[in-house]
Amino acid sequence: MGYRAVLLQIAVLLAGGIVLTGQPAGATTVDKATLLLRWTQPTAASTAAWNAARRDRKAWAAYDFDWSTDKCSHAPENPFGFNFGPACSHHDFGYRNYRAAGTLDEHRVRLDEMFRADLRRECDSHRLAAQPPCNVLAFTYYETVRILKPNADLG
């Protein structure tokens, strides 16, 4: 098993006891609201757990999550080579599932902070000279979702 795979498994376990097989750890059944909360935190571990679940969606089919995404809506997904698509997809996941549950308003600030954290991690993955312009773009994407009210076009 590669170094990255081991780190990913550790991150997933720290994000709430979900293993990469897609099954809840232990014999207990985790409810949908708990999973949704675990997968929508502004942490790298939460994002890793969400990515692992997204790659194995069939294991989570019983929860009826909405995995659909339009990525970054009407904005570029890869402005100047910065891959904001995954952050936009994660944000869509949170917005769409909390909207379906009727609780988007109470989770919106956290979801937007999660989006901001995902964007910043993308920027941090680039060479030092590229980080300032990436962070300016990331801040613009973040501020756009904060300023605009949630609607069908933003998540």
Tab-separated table of C-alpha atoms in Angstrom:
chain	number	residue	atom	x	y	z
A	1	MET	CA	0.000	0.000	0.000
A	2	GLY	CA	1.408	3.370	-0.993
A	3	TYR	CA	2.190	6.244	1.326
A	4	ARG	CA	-0.712	8.325	0.015
A	5	ALA	CA	-3.176	5.456	0.415
A	6	VAL	CA	-2.125	5.000	4.043
A	7	LEU	CA	-2.482	8.738	4.724
A	8	LEU	CA	-5.899	8.747	3.086
A	9	GLN	CA	-7.069	5.839	5.237
A	10	ILE	CA	-5.846	7.593	8.379
A	11	ALA	CA	-7.601	10.819	7.364
A	12	VAL	CA	-10.807	8.949	6.675
A	13	LEU	CA	-10.693	7.166	10.015
A	14	LEU	CA	-10.055	10.430	11.850
A	15	ALA	CA	-12.991	12.035	10.043
A	16	GLY	CA	-15.454	9.849	11.820
A	17	GLY	CA	-14.661	6.173	11.751
A	18	ILE	CA	-15.535	5.483	8.131
A	19	VAL	CA	-13.233	2.985	6.446
A	20	LEU	CA	-12.427	2.981	2.741
A	21	THR	CA	-14.611	-0.021	2.070
A	22	GLY	CA	-17.570	2.324	2.330
A	23	GLN	CA	-19.063	0.555	5.323
A	24	PRO	CA	-19.613	2.284	8.653
A	25	ALA	CA	-16.970	1.262	11.191
A	26	GLY	CA	-18.196	-1.178	13.804
A	27	ALA	CA	-21.616	-2.752	13.928
A	28	THR	CA	-23.633	0.445	14.329
A	29	THR	CA	-25.554	2.117	11.549
A	30	VAL	CA	-24.743	5.771	11.072
A	31	ASP	CA	-27.703	7.972	10.208
A	32	LYS	CA	-27.751	10.193	7.129
A	33	ALA	CA	-27.566	13.464	9.070
A	34	THR	CA	-24.451	12.288	10.913
A	35	LEU	CA	-22.709	11.254	7.706
A	36	LEU	CA	-23.657	14.498	6.031
A	37	LEU	CA	-22.232	16.448	8.959
A	38	ARG	CA	-19.004	14.399	8.948
A	39	TRP	CA	-18.491	14.869	5.218
A	40	THR	CA	-19.113	18.624	5.191
A	41	GLN	CA	-16.617	19.980	7.702
A	42	PRO	CA	-13.926	22.495	6.672
A	43	THR	CA	-11.107	20.014	7.334
A	44	ALA	CA	-8.834	17.962	5.111
A	45	ALA	CA	-9.956	14.792	6.903
A	46	SER	CA	-13.624	15.520	6.215
A	47	THR	CA	-12.884	16.210	2.554
A	48	ALA	CA	-10.879	12.974	2.315
A	49	ALA	CA	-13.779	11.021	3.846
A	50	TRP	CA	-16.243	12.635	1.411
A	51	ASN	CA	-13.948	11.838	-1.536
A	52	ALA	CA	-13.638	8.217	-0.424
A	53	ALA	CA	-17.422	7.917	-0.147
A	54	ARG	CA	-17.911	9.644	-3.500
A	55	ARG	CA	-15.624	7.126	-5.189
A	56	ASP	CA	-17.675	4.278	-3.671
A	57	ARG	CA	-21.189	5.737	-3.989
A	58	LYS	CA	-22.826	2.325	-4.325
A	59	ALA	CA	-21.896	1.533	-0.720
A	60	TRP	CA	-23.904	4.582	0.366
A	61	ALA	CA	-26.895	4.106	-1.956
A	62	ALA	CA	-29.268	3.310	0.927
A	63	TYR	CA	-28.783	6.858	2.229
A	64	ASP	CA	-30.059	8.392	-1.025
A	65	PHE	CA	-27.481	11.191	-1.126
A	66	ASP	CA	-27.576	13.616	-4.033
A	67	TRP	CA	-24.112	13.303	-5.599
A	68	SER	CA	-24.960	15.429	-8.628
A	69	THR	CA	-22.846	18.461	-9.386
A	70	ASP	CA	-22.478	21.162	-11.964
A	71	LYS	CA	-18.987	21.780	-10.594
A	72	CYS	CA	-18.472	25.550	-10.452
A	73	SER	CA	-21.805	26.503	-12.040
A	74	HIS	CA	-21.072	29.315	-14.478
A	75	ALA	CA	-17.484	29.929	-13.339
A	76	PRO	CA	-14.420	28.143	-14.738
A	77	GLU	CA	-13.464	24.933	-12.932
A	78	ASN	CA	-9.764	25.353	-13.683
A	79	PRO	CA	-9.030	29.077	-13.796
A	80	PHE	CA	-5.386	29.535	-14.836
A	81	GLY	CA	-4.763	25.846	-14.087
A	82	PHE	CA	-6.062	25.907	-10.500
A	83	ASN	CA	-8.384	22.920	-10.101
A	84	PHE	CA	-11.391	24.307	-8.235
A	85	GLY	CA	-13.737	21.615	-9.601
A	86	PRO	CA	-13.462	19.231	-6.620
A	87	ALA	CA	-14.130	22.063	-4.133
A	88	CYS	CA	-17.174	23.101	-6.159
A	89	SER	CA	-18.430	19.499	-6.269
A	90	HIS	CA	-18.028	19.158	-2.494
A	91	HIS	CA	-19.908	22.439	-2.005
A	92	ASP	CA	-22.676	21.241	-4.352
A	93	PHE	CA	-22.959	18.024	-2.337
A	94	GLY	CA	-23.479	19.954	0.891
A	95	TYR	CA	-25.915	22.472	-0.554
A	96	ARG	CA	-28.010	19.910	-2.420
A	97	ASN	CA	-28.302	17.453	0.443
A	98	TYR	CA	-28.999	20.047	3.127
A	99	ARG	CA	-31.488	21.776	0.821
A	100	ALA	CA	-33.257	18.415	0.334
A	101	ALA	CA	-33.346	17.973	4.122
A	102	GLY	CA	-34.793	21.461	4.530
A	103	THR	CA	-31.870	22.597	6.699
A	104	LEU	CA	-29.624	24.501	4.290
A	105	ASP	CA	-30.011	27.820	6.101
A	106	GLU	CA	-28.629	26.445	9.370
A	107	HIS	CA	-25.630	24.791	7.657
A	108	ARG	CA	-24.861	27.338	4.945
A	109	VAL	CA	-22.075	29.242	6.736
A	110	ARG	CA	-20.216	25.996	7.529
A	111	LEU	CA	-20.667	24.732	3.959
A	112	ASP	CA	-19.258	27.966	2.594
A	113	GLU	CA	-16.311	27.735	5.018
A	114	MET	CA	-15.767	24.142	3.861
A	115	PHE	CA	-15.710	25.444	0.274
A	116	ARG	CA	-13.182	28.116	1.236
A	117	ALA	CA	-10.970	25.568	3.010
A	118	ASP	CA	-11.087	23.197	0.017
A	119	LEU	CA	-10.128	26.060	-2.320
A	120	ARG	CA	-7.253	27.096	-0.048
A	121	ARG	CA	-5.936	23.536	0.083
A	122	GLU	CA	-5.921	23.550	-3.724
A	123	CYS	CA	-3.942	26.802	-3.696
A	124	ASP	CA	-1.537	25.452	-1.073
A	125	SER	CA	-0.759	22.501	-3.367
A	126	HIS	CA	0.857	24.824	-5.933
A	127	ARG	CA	4.341	26.287	-5.949
A	128	LEU	CA	4.821	29.282	-3.700
A	129	ALA	CA	4.818	31.872	-6.505
A	130	ALA	CA	1.431	30.635	-7.771
A	131	GLN	CA	-0.278	30.702	-4.383
A	132	PRO	CA	-1.086	34.446	-4.152
A	133	PRO	CA	-2.995	34.627	-7.463
A	134	CYS	CA	-4.695	31.320	-6.659
A	135	ASN	CA	-5.786	32.653	-3.272
A	136	VAL	CA	-7.188	35.804	-4.893
A	137	LEU	CA	-9.274	33.661	-7.245
A	138	ALA	CA	-10.295	31.345	-4.396
A	139	PHE	CA	-11.419	34.310	-2.323
A	140	THR	CA	-13.466	35.576	-5.270
A	141	TYR	CA	-15.201	32.193	-5.638
A	142	TYR	CA	-15.845	32.054	-1.888
A	143	GLU	CA	-17.189	35.613	-1.697
A	144	THR	CA	-19.479	34.925	-4.637
A	145	VAL	CA	-21.223	32.086	-2.809
A	146	ARG	CA	-21.360	34.121	0.411
A	147	ILE	CA	-22.899	37.178	-1.245
A	148	LEU	CA	-25.407	35.404	-3.457
A	149	LYS	CA	-28.339	33.677	-1.841
A	150	PRO	CA	-28.404	29.910	-2.426
A	151	ASN	CA	-30.368	28.917	-5.474
A	152	ALA	CA	-30.472	26.156	-8.059
A	153	ASP	CA	-27.422	27.590	-9.844
A	154	LEU	CA	-25.125	27.662	-6.809
A	155	GLY	CA	-25.182	24.196	-5.412
